[in-house]
Amino acid sequence: MNGPRRFPEAAREALGDSQLRANLRRATHTIRDRRAAVVAEIGEWEALREAGRAIKEATMRHLDVHLEALERSVTDRGGVVHWARDAAEANATVARLVHEAGAREVVKVKSLATDEIGLNDALAAEGITAHETDLAELIVQLAHDTPSHILVPAIHRNRAEIAALFRRTLPGAQGVSDEPAALAEAARRFLRERFLGARVGVSGANFAVAQTGTVCVVESEGNGRMCTTLPEVLITVMGIEKVIPSLADLGVMLQLLPRSSTGERMNPYTSLWTGVAPDDGPQAFHLVLLDNGRTDVLADATGRQALHCIRCSACLNVCPVYERTGGHAYGDTYPGPIGAILAPQLHGMRGPTTSLPWASTLCGACADVCPVGIDIPGVLIHLRGRVVAQAARGDVPAGERLGMEAMARVFSSRRRYEAAQRLARAGARPLARGGRIEHRLPGPLAGWTMSRDLPAPPAQTFREWWRAR
Amino acid sequence: MSGGAARAAVLARVRSALADVPAGEPGAAVPAVPAAAAPDDLAGLFADRVADYRATVTRCAADDAAIAAAIGEAFARHGAGSSVVAPGVPEAWRAAAPGPEVDEPALALERLDAVDGVLSGCALGIAETGTIILDGARRSGRRAITLVPDLHVCVVLAADVVAGVAEATARLGAAIVAGRPVTLVSGPSATSDIELDRVEGVHGPRRLEVVLAG
């Protein structure tokens, strides 16, 4: 779905797009201020966060028990549970269920899990059209684009760009103005026919309660209610980490999520359904439980907290790196700080996303806002260690390992350290301009100055000054 | 069947990934969150918070005549000439809705799309967040009737307003165990997808009128 580039190359290109940076800056600052205001209303916020963290940690440590309980509860209520080891298995299951329902179209609620597995393309290959119904997902779909934010997938586009897109591609929207209200109205008119005629709805899940078999979708526009209420058949694709044990746990999560994500006291609509309700909504319900790398994440006792994420996106909105590069540079469904710890683990610590643990200044803002207390900087450092250790085993180029080993030799001897300082001063002289070294270090050291300036070594070191004092 | 193989494989992977968790470790008790001090005036806070979402709130006495009058005014404000009514709504309230059609037997989807508005009650209100909870029982009605029409007039009894989210989810246990769908509604449908500007009204009811009785 996304290009195979590593973060540094993708980020360099994004940084050259001043329109993108203006859009992102405006949007992320708006939402982070709104979040801060509603979080400040809750006196017991820190206790809530700790409860959220503890619920997720305890659930992960007994994930097999909770998944089996969820399966039992959903089945008892007339639902059908399917398991999928990977994306291909999940996609094939959904396609088969759509065919069995005799449908050629589905209406979809915004869902990261289905983005992750590339469900829309897989359905298209089976002759099934998937209509995204969330406004931002519709924008992304019409533009043949990919989402760049967990919560606001079209955050990289401003109203003028969206209006131009709608005039060009949305039936009946040729003359639409660039007022957000007019754009929303155009989407409403286009999608209403799809909702009223849909036989199959596809959703993700924000939470699923093991004890009762209740699935929860949190949304704003009402498209989620439409997709989960009006079709005859409902198919929910959910990552196995979304299970929570009880309704009391849901009560905690529903306090943490809306304030952290959209900065509202509560999102407009939260839908909870439990299997099939006679005479109310879909009369067939399928729940697809998706692994697709999650058990690899679970196997790392430090990294597994990435699975605690409730997809609020607060960490994206406060991240200085995300604010400047946008989500596409991360090259994955999960961008931003949480993506930097989740994506490489989901991909088995292989491929371009192994560059993401370095896509951070380690400033810690992400950990401060995380509603379930994920130690994102701690996991970033842990994953950097895993990447370097893999390099030591020859899995990836070994430049950093050799550099670190050389540093260790230098730092362990006073003689070698002082010699290195003299050498650095001599070597840096032709590279420095005005006390800085910019984009100039040679050979394997170029990576260091590619994205930051280096101060030139001073004319006199502290040790030299101390002796001469 | 491949489903069985996938189930066994995923569960085996989960168990192997959790090799560091001691066998027989009890599920940790989740730390209790101290409840915030309940405000003195739950109904007042609820009304303020609902209005914050740009819904319209009308307060009235908790008697049928006052409620009926407020319902009539709410529909009239939007020029509504037809309505669908949840089957459990008391007859005294129903008469105040314009051209009321009771959703029993269930009305066709096309009819729901054609009427101007819907009248329902609800199970609970949450003061702290200004949330209305529809629980699929007869007073709330089935989900489609409060979703498809463009105007939702909802009667909330002040006695049904609880302080916070945790109290509400605890009270919902009975409806959920009975298998009924539950919908939490906080203001009219909205989107913030374009430059994070909040726009009221996309797919759900674009106008929400809350009659708070008592």
XYZ file of C-alpha atoms in Angstrom:
683
model
C 0.000 0.000 0.000
C 2.773 2.430 0.883
C 6.127 3.012 -0.733
C 9.025 0.931 0.513
C 11.123 3.986 1.412
C 12.833 4.465 4.729
C 11.792 7.390 6.910
C 14.781 9.717 6.298
C 14.245 9.787 2.533
C 10.456 10.107 2.774
C 10.712 12.806 5.441
C 13.145 14.877 3.383
C 10.611 15.092 0.567
C 7.721 15.924 2.931
C 9.751 18.715 4.534
C 9.994 20.433 1.150
C 6.185 20.805 0.959
C 5.337 24.066 2.704
C 1.558 23.716 2.071
C 1.607 20.353 3.857
C 3.450 21.808 6.831
C 1.027 24.729 7.082
C -1.994 22.368 6.987
C -0.463 20.101 9.615
C 0.623 22.854 11.935
C -2.809 24.446 11.967
C -4.618 21.155 12.501
C -2.358 19.613 15.125
C -2.229 22.795 17.203
C -6.013 23.189 17.085
C -6.606 19.682 18.335
C -3.878 19.588 20.976
C -5.242 22.761 22.576
C -8.752 21.320 22.571
C -7.515 18.108 24.185
C -5.650 19.970 26.910
C -8.774 21.954 27.798
C -11.110 18.971 28.248
C -8.499 16.863 30.023
C -7.999 19.679 32.530
C -11.702 19.392 33.446
C -11.158 15.935 34.940
C -9.600 16.072 38.368
C -8.935 12.336 38.486
C -7.371 12.201 34.978
C -4.103 10.656 36.158
C -5.972 7.950 38.089
C -8.035 7.236 34.975
C -4.898 6.941 32.842
C -3.374 4.548 35.341
C -6.564 2.471 35.290
C -6.461 2.441 31.475
C -2.835 1.331 31.507
C -3.485 -1.379 34.088
C -6.518 -2.724 32.212
C -4.549 -3.028 28.993
C -1.517 -4.573 30.657
C -3.571 -7.145 32.536
C -5.565 -7.984 29.399
C -2.453 -8.560 27.291
C -0.935 -10.857 29.909
C -3.965 -13.151 29.592
C -4.947 -12.418 26.022
C -5.742 -16.045 25.140
C -8.263 -16.309 27.981
C -10.039 -13.091 26.995
C -10.153 -13.993 23.301
C -11.744 -17.351 24.049
C -14.251 -15.669 26.362
C -15.107 -13.125 23.665
C -15.594 -15.899 21.128
C -17.981 -17.704 23.482
C -19.996 -14.586 24.293
C -20.378 -13.516 20.664
C -21.340 -17.025 19.580
C -23.896 -17.311 22.398
C -25.519 -14.113 21.116
C -25.901 -15.385 17.551
C -22.673 -14.008 16.049
C -20.079 -16.017 14.121
C -16.382 -15.686 15.014
C -13.616 -16.168 12.439
C -9.869 -16.153 13.081
C -7.238 -14.858 10.675
C -3.499 -15.420 10.953
C -2.623 -12.713 8.435
C -3.994 -10.110 6.036
C -4.596 -12.573 3.207
C -6.639 -14.866 5.440
C -8.731 -11.975 6.806
C -9.362 -10.531 3.341
C -10.355 -13.917 1.939
C -12.789 -14.437 4.820
C -14.474 -11.054 4.310
C -14.691 -11.553 0.531
C -16.251 -14.987 1.018
C -18.836 -13.601 3.454
C -19.756 -10.785 1.051
C -20.167 -13.280 -1.793
C -22.313 -15.500 0.420
C -24.542 -12.504 1.147
C -24.969 -12.077 -2.610
C -23.644 -8.507 -2.514
C -21.327 -6.634 -4.891
C -20.959 -3.535 -2.721
C -20.224 -2.885 0.945
C -20.412 0.275 3.059
C -17.482 0.735 5.414
C -16.882 2.467 8.707
C -13.422 3.998 9.022
C -11.143 1.240 10.262
C -7.375 1.141 10.662
C -7.332 -2.656 10.781
C -8.938 -2.891 7.334
C -6.527 -0.219 6.021
C -3.659 -2.253 7.444
C -4.689 -5.421 5.597
C -5.563 -3.610 2.348
C -9.135 -4.906 2.437
C -10.546 -2.504 -0.174
C -8.060 -3.582 -2.839
C -8.566 -7.246 -1.963
C -12.342 -6.849 -2.308
C -11.930 -4.972 -5.617
C -9.935 -7.928 -6.942
C -12.987 -10.068 -6.088
C -15.338 -7.721 -7.945
C -16.657 -6.085 -4.757
C -16.800 -2.282 -4.379
C -16.103 -0.919 -0.903
C -17.521 2.540 -0.187
C -15.680 4.426 2.541
C -18.306 6.456 4.417
C -16.274 8.496 6.898
C -15.845 11.937 5.328
C -12.059 11.933 5.564
C -11.770 8.326 4.357
C -14.018 9.242 1.420
C -11.680 12.142 0.598
C -8.699 9.800 0.725
C -10.495 7.186 -1.396
C -11.617 9.691 -4.056
C -8.077 11.088 -4.293
C -6.499 7.599 -4.566
C -4.432 8.755 -1.606
C -3.475 7.041 1.659
C -4.440 8.234 5.170
C -1.849 10.375 6.930
C -3.332 10.535 10.435
C -4.997 7.916 12.630
C -8.038 10.021 13.467
C -8.188 12.597 10.687
C -6.934 10.673 7.644
C -7.107 13.711 5.334
C -5.415 16.113 7.766
C -2.828 16.875 5.081
C -5.461 18.479 2.822
C -7.087 21.880 3.298
C -10.618 22.888 2.335
C -9.636 24.313 -1.057
C -7.944 21.070 -2.069
C -10.936 19.027 -0.859
C -13.431 21.226 -2.701
C -11.448 20.849 -5.931
C -11.385 17.071 -5.450
C -15.154 16.864 -4.807
C -15.976 19.019 -7.855
C -13.889 16.682 -9.986
C -14.841 13.271 -8.585
C -17.997 13.270 -6.426
C -21.252 12.719 -8.331
C -23.547 15.732 -7.909
C -20.892 17.993 -6.358
C -19.717 19.924 -9.444
C -20.501 23.355 -7.996
C -19.724 22.806 -4.294
C -18.081 25.680 -2.388
C -15.094 25.174 -0.101
C -17.089 25.736 3.095
C -16.750 22.630 5.327
C -20.544 22.583 5.839
C -21.152 22.520 2.077
C -18.571 19.777 1.596
C -20.163 17.682 4.357
C -23.599 18.185 2.758
C -22.286 16.973 -0.613
C -20.901 13.836 1.038
C -24.199 13.294 2.872
C -26.230 13.372 -0.329
C -23.858 11.003 -2.136
C -23.626 8.495 0.709
C -27.266 8.401 1.827
C -28.277 6.313 -1.201
C -25.445 3.910 -0.471
C -26.528 3.486 3.162
C -30.178 2.921 2.346
C -29.368 0.308 -0.293
C -26.492 -1.493 1.434
C -26.797 -5.198 2.165
C -23.393 -5.602 3.824
C -21.614 -3.296 6.255
C -17.945 -3.628 7.254
C -16.498 -2.078 10.399
C -13.540 -2.222 12.718
C -13.876 -2.169 16.499
C -12.601 0.262 19.106
C -13.264 -2.222 21.890
C -14.874 -5.619 22.344
C -16.020 -6.754 25.783
C -15.093 -10.387 26.440
C -17.577 -10.861 29.277
C -20.657 -9.878 27.269
C -19.592 -10.162 23.598
C -20.324 -6.475 23.046
C -18.528 -4.683 20.209
C -18.008 -0.909 20.388
C -17.534 1.605 17.580
C -16.837 5.232 18.451
C -17.498 7.894 15.809
C -18.826 11.365 15.043
C -20.703 11.566 11.777
C -23.325 8.833 12.100
C -21.827 6.878 9.225
C -20.765 4.261 11.750
C -24.332 3.933 13.035
C -25.577 3.665 9.449
C -23.106 0.913 8.537
C -23.682 -1.100 11.706
C -27.479 -0.692 11.770
C -29.005 -0.648 8.271
C -27.372 -3.565 6.337
C -28.612 -7.142 6.587
C -25.102 -8.460 7.259
C -22.411 -6.859 9.428
C -18.762 -7.920 9.272
C -16.369 -6.544 11.889
C -12.607 -6.940 11.471
C -10.802 -6.429 14.743
C -7.207 -6.784 15.879
C -6.922 -9.308 18.703
C -5.534 -6.599 21.016
C -8.862 -4.718 21.070
C -10.514 -7.077 23.533
C -11.158 -5.783 27.063
C -12.498 -7.944 29.868
C -15.596 -6.196 31.215
C -18.157 -3.401 30.921
C -16.436 -1.615 33.810
C -13.280 -1.505 31.687
C -15.309 -0.051 28.845
C -16.485 2.664 31.233
C -12.843 3.678 31.808
C -11.941 3.610 28.114
C -14.945 5.694 27.094
C -13.711 8.414 29.435
C -10.143 8.322 28.092
C -10.672 8.035 24.346
C -12.893 10.975 23.263
C -11.061 13.577 25.334
C -7.705 12.345 24.033
C -8.681 12.008 20.392
C -11.038 14.752 19.240
C -10.778 16.793 22.413
C -14.479 16.361 23.173
C -16.086 15.338 26.443
C -17.764 12.605 24.429
C -17.845 11.860 20.720
C -21.279 12.285 19.088
C -22.045 8.573 18.640
C -20.896 5.401 20.363
C -22.515 2.192 19.115
C -22.547 -0.972 21.228
C -23.990 -4.178 19.877
C -24.047 -7.672 21.267
C -24.327 -10.389 18.637
C -27.626 -10.212 16.756
C -30.646 -8.377 18.200
C -33.939 -9.740 16.876
C -35.806 -7.070 14.873
C -33.099 -4.449 15.357
C -30.242 -4.108 12.889
C -28.301 -6.746 10.939
C -29.605 -10.266 11.346
C -26.174 -11.774 10.623
C -23.023 -10.691 12.468
C -19.479 -11.900 11.745
C -16.459 -11.017 13.873
C -13.031 -11.567 12.280
C -10.220 -11.738 14.867
C -6.986 -10.610 13.219
C -3.416 -11.485 14.225
C -1.286 -10.175 11.301
C 1.873 -9.695 13.377
C 0.247 -8.817 16.687
C 1.476 -11.997 18.370
C 5.030 -11.013 17.333
C 4.531 -7.721 19.178
C 3.110 -9.603 22.149
C 6.234 -11.786 22.297
C 8.450 -8.792 23.177
C 7.834 -8.151 26.867
C 8.905 -4.492 26.530
C 7.502 -3.833 23.071
C 4.116 -5.415 23.783
C 2.800 -2.217 25.345
C 2.461 -0.902 21.787
C -0.630 -3.145 21.717
C -2.198 -1.089 24.526
C -2.874 1.727 22.036
C -6.524 2.807 21.764
C -5.843 4.810 18.550
C -6.667 8.231 19.979
C -3.824 9.920 18.026
C -2.975 12.363 20.825
C 0.701 11.408 20.387
C 0.656 12.431 16.724
C -0.771 15.839 17.530
C 1.978 16.742 20.016
C 4.923 15.230 18.141
C 7.427 17.739 16.705
C 8.514 15.194 14.098
C 4.971 14.327 12.955
C 4.039 18.011 12.814
C 6.772 18.649 10.275
C 6.806 15.477 8.168
C 3.158 14.409 8.220
C 1.981 10.832 8.300
C 2.947 9.649 4.831
C 6.659 9.821 5.611
C 6.207 6.960 8.094
C 5.194 4.701 5.200
C 2.653 2.722 7.225
C -0.983 2.658 8.314
C 0.214 3.664 11.794
C 2.176 6.933 11.671
C 3.520 9.199 14.399
C 5.095 8.135 17.682
C 2.788 5.153 18.168
C 3.466 4.069 14.583
C 7.185 4.310 15.218
C 6.890 1.598 17.889
C 3.976 -0.406 16.456
C 4.708 -0.569 12.727
C 8.232 -2.077 12.857
C 7.086 -4.713 15.354
C 4.015 -5.626 13.271
C 6.381 -6.102 10.323
C 8.578 -8.465 12.364
C 11.411 -5.891 12.670
C 12.143 -6.217 8.963
C 12.042 -3.781 6.044
C 11.855 0.016 5.804
C 9.835 0.539 9.013
C 12.909 -0.471 11.055
C 14.039 3.127 10.427
C 11.045 4.461 12.404
C 12.443 4.078 15.955
C 14.827 6.886 14.962
C 11.993 9.132 13.719
C 11.861 10.821 17.102
C 13.574 13.467 19.179
C 12.796 11.472 22.354
C 11.252 14.649 23.785
C 8.657 12.587 25.657
C 5.584 14.667 24.754
C 3.908 11.516 23.394
C 4.260 9.660 26.696
C 2.840 12.640 28.597
C -0.412 12.639 26.609
C -0.907 8.897 26.081
C -4.228 8.047 27.777
C -3.104 4.500 28.557
C 0.397 5.443 29.677
C 2.442 3.776 26.942
C 6.126 4.563 27.502
C 6.711 5.393 23.843
C 10.258 6.831 24.289
C 11.266 3.778 26.328
C 10.020 1.414 23.633
C 11.703 3.522 20.904
C 15.052 3.083 22.648
C 14.383 -0.616 23.205
C 13.604 -1.089 19.510
C 16.705 0.868 18.466
C 18.606 -1.670 20.524
C 16.865 -4.535 18.764
C 17.693 -3.116 15.334
C 21.349 -2.613 16.292
C 21.541 -6.103 17.798
C 20.103 -7.539 14.594
C 22.837 -5.674 12.739
C 25.425 -7.293 14.987
C 24.101 -10.641 13.847
C 24.585 -9.481 10.271
C 20.916 -8.979 9.521
C 21.425 -5.362 8.421
C 24.457 -3.134 7.648
C 26.787 -2.843 10.588
C 28.020 0.774 10.396
C 26.377 1.888 13.629
C 27.605 -1.153 15.546
C 31.200 -0.595 14.399
C 30.910 3.082 15.288
C 29.618 2.293 18.771
C 32.371 -0.265 19.357
C 35.010 2.289 18.300
C 33.396 4.881 20.609
C 33.534 2.406 23.475
C 37.292 1.948 22.938
C 37.869 5.700 22.773
C 35.793 6.527 25.855
C 37.415 3.802 27.950
C 40.926 5.367 27.868
C 41.976 8.918 28.769
C 44.841 8.815 26.318
C 42.690 7.691 23.417
C 39.907 10.180 24.352
C 42.224 13.207 24.378
C 43.904 12.072 21.163
C 40.475 11.770 19.545
C 39.591 15.318 20.618
C 42.764 16.680 18.988
C 42.059 14.648 15.889
C 38.464 15.878 15.697
C 39.612 19.508 15.980
C 42.095 19.070 13.148
C 39.661 17.077 11.022
C 36.746 19.445 11.545
C 38.614 22.658 10.648
C 38.057 22.450 6.881
C 34.377 21.405 7.381
C 33.173 24.074 9.806
C 31.600 27.383 8.794
C 30.771 29.922 11.483
C 31.225 27.366 14.257
C 28.791 24.851 12.684
C 29.196 21.796 10.485
C 26.238 21.543 8.105
C 25.653 18.622 5.728
C 29.382 18.066 5.519
C 30.647 15.061 7.418
C 32.277 12.627 4.982
C 31.671 8.948 4.290
C 29.714 6.888 6.822
C 29.518 9.877 9.188
C 27.333 11.792 6.693
C 24.213 10.288 8.227
C 24.771 12.316 11.384
C 24.778 15.722 9.659
C 22.128 14.810 7.076
C 19.366 15.969 9.385
C 21.158 18.139 11.955
C 24.044 20.595 12.288
C 27.053 19.693 14.372
C 28.844 22.319 16.440
C 32.471 22.576 15.397
C 34.915 21.369 18.089
C 36.133 24.319 20.209
C 39.668 25.682 19.822
C 40.451 24.551 23.384
C 38.926 21.572 25.164
C 37.827 21.704 28.807
C 40.701 19.419 29.809
C 43.247 21.657 28.067
C 41.763 24.729 29.764
C 41.814 22.991 33.170
C 45.503 22.080 32.884
C 46.503 25.557 31.645
C 44.459 27.361 34.315
C -12.212 -26.166 7.790
C -9.370 -23.632 7.660
C -11.054 -21.521 10.337
C -10.247 -24.129 12.949
C -6.601 -24.208 11.905
C -6.350 -20.423 12.068
C -7.966 -20.381 15.509
C -5.563 -22.978 16.867
C -2.565 -21.241 15.288
C -3.410 -17.769 16.628
C -4.110 -19.041 20.142
C -0.897 -21.076 20.117
C 1.075 -18.002 19.043
C -0.538 -15.929 21.810
C 0.371 -18.530 24.433
C 3.914 -18.880 23.193
C 4.309 -15.070 23.151
C 3.244 -14.973 26.808
C 5.827 -17.492 27.987
C 7.135 -14.850 30.436
C 3.787 -14.674 32.279
C 3.869 -17.048 35.267
C 1.369 -19.899 34.976
C -1.648 -19.302 37.168
C -1.022 -15.568 37.512
C -4.383 -14.074 38.472
C -5.874 -11.374 36.292
C -4.764 -8.179 38.005
C -7.416 -6.175 39.760
C -7.845 -2.880 37.973
C -7.172 0.087 40.229
C -10.372 1.856 41.161
C -10.753 5.402 39.927
C -11.923 7.744 42.656
C -15.303 9.095 41.622
C -15.386 12.813 41.035
C -17.540 14.732 43.472
C -21.058 14.621 42.029
C -22.311 18.109 41.213
C -25.262 19.382 43.256
C -27.376 20.052 40.205
C -27.079 17.039 37.887
C -29.919 18.137 35.630
C -28.497 21.643 35.305
C -25.046 20.343 34.364
C -26.589 17.888 31.896
C -28.551 20.716 30.236
C -25.435 22.909 29.946
C -23.323 20.128 28.517
C -25.947 19.062 25.946
C -26.331 22.685 24.844
C -22.543 22.871 24.432
C -22.869 20.437 21.503
C -25.235 22.923 19.863
C -28.266 20.787 20.562
C -31.376 22.597 21.789
C -32.408 21.924 25.387
C -35.866 22.727 26.753
C -36.454 22.290 30.480
C -39.956 21.621 31.721
C -41.859 20.194 34.687
C -42.043 16.408 34.970
C -45.736 16.165 34.160
C -47.253 14.901 30.933
C -48.896 18.195 29.967
C -45.650 20.164 30.281
C -43.683 17.494 28.438
C -46.244 17.361 25.628
C -46.133 21.151 25.241
C -42.326 21.121 25.008
C -42.418 18.307 22.436
C -44.885 20.250 20.287
C -42.702 23.359 20.403
C -39.578 21.366 19.522
C -41.123 19.923 16.353
C -42.663 23.277 15.446
C -39.301 25.056 15.691
C -38.124 22.992 12.715
C -41.383 23.122 10.783
C -41.756 19.344 11.039
C -45.060 18.036 9.662
C -44.591 14.287 10.103
C -42.947 12.030 12.640
C -42.194 8.495 13.715
C -42.570 7.636 17.395
C -40.843 4.943 19.457
C -43.413 2.332 20.544
C -42.832 2.855 24.271
C -43.435 6.621 24.248
C -46.477 7.422 26.453
C -49.631 8.294 24.580
C -49.825 11.713 26.216
C -46.447 12.667 24.693
C -47.133 11.033 21.342
C -50.160 13.224 20.688
C -47.891 16.304 20.718
C -45.790 15.019 17.782
C -46.907 16.016 14.257
C -48.686 13.244 12.329
C -47.256 10.581 14.612
C -46.697 7.068 13.212
C -45.794 4.528 15.862
C -42.942 2.200 14.817
C -44.968 -0.915 15.580
C -44.943 -2.872 13.360
C -41.577 -1.610 12.171
C -41.829 1.058 9.481
C -40.003 0.593 6.175
C -36.627 2.296 5.777
C -38.018 4.444 2.957
C -40.680 5.750 5.333
C -38.073 6.626 7.978
C -36.147 8.504 5.288
C -39.287 10.437 4.316
C -40.582 11.606 7.724
C -39.455 14.933 9.152
C -38.538 13.788 12.635
C -38.578 11.168 15.378
C -39.792 11.270 18.982
C -38.189 8.956 21.532
C -37.422 8.680 25.194
C -34.132 7.288 26.465
C -32.661 5.067 29.175
C -30.208 7.452 30.834
C -28.468 10.764 30.597
C -24.870 11.491 31.637
C -24.415 14.930 33.207
C -20.642 15.228 32.916
C -20.592 14.630 29.164
C -24.100 15.706 28.106
C -24.785 12.247 26.715
C -28.142 10.570 26.014
C -28.249 6.778 26.129
C -30.656 4.831 23.941
C -30.896 1.206 25.050
C -33.074 -0.468 22.409
C -35.999 -0.863 24.830
C -39.451 0.328 23.784
C -39.049 3.910 24.958
C -35.800 4.369 22.998
C -37.033 2.362 20.007
C -34.968 0.339 17.571
C -31.789 1.994 16.322
C -32.911 2.952 12.800
C -35.741 5.254 13.928
C -33.428 7.617 15.823
C -30.840 7.495 13.024
C -32.475 8.005 9.644
C -34.853 10.983 10.237
C -33.143 14.376 10.240
C -34.636 15.707 13.497
C -34.487 13.807 16.799
C -36.680 14.998 19.680
C -35.659 13.083 22.800
C -37.329 13.285 26.200
C -34.962 12.836 29.155
C -36.365 12.529 32.672
C -34.176 14.370 35.160
C -34.465 11.352 37.450
C -32.627 9.274 34.804
C -29.579 11.571 34.701
C -26.444 10.088 36.308
C -23.204 11.922 37.108
C -20.555 10.203 34.998
C -19.685 7.687 32.299
C -18.666 4.919 34.705
C -22.008 5.048 36.515
C -23.826 4.877 33.182
C -21.934 1.852 31.852
C -22.583 0.055 35.132
C -26.325 0.691 34.770
C -26.318 -0.511 31.170
C -25.364 -4.031 32.163
C -28.950 -5.306 32.147
C -29.727 -4.044 28.628
C -26.472 -5.439 27.271
C -26.864 -8.817 28.925
C -30.365 -8.916 27.431
C -28.680 -8.528 24.021
C -30.097 -5.098 23.250
C -28.019 -2.636 21.200
C -27.022 0.547 23.010
C -26.234 3.924 21.454
C -24.619 6.854 23.242
C -25.605 10.168 21.654
C -23.728 13.374 22.464
C -25.164 16.182 20.399
C -26.153 16.087 16.750
C -24.078 14.327 14.111
C -20.834 16.217 13.483
C -17.550 16.042 11.635
C -14.213 17.735 12.176
C -12.538 16.118 9.190
C -11.906 19.305 7.230
C -9.227 21.401 8.924
C -10.670 20.250 12.264
C -13.522 22.737 11.901
C -16.541 21.215 13.625
C -19.540 21.016 11.293
C -22.847 19.878 12.753
C -24.759 17.416 10.695
C -23.519 14.703 8.427
C -25.361 11.398 8.400
C -27.094 11.057 11.723
C -29.877 13.446 12.758
C -28.545 16.914 12.045
C -30.759 18.510 14.658
C -31.167 17.258 18.224
C -33.876 18.639 20.517
C -33.692 17.492 24.114
C -36.707 17.916 26.381
C -35.436 17.663 29.960
C -38.320 16.989 32.315
C -37.991 17.651 36.025
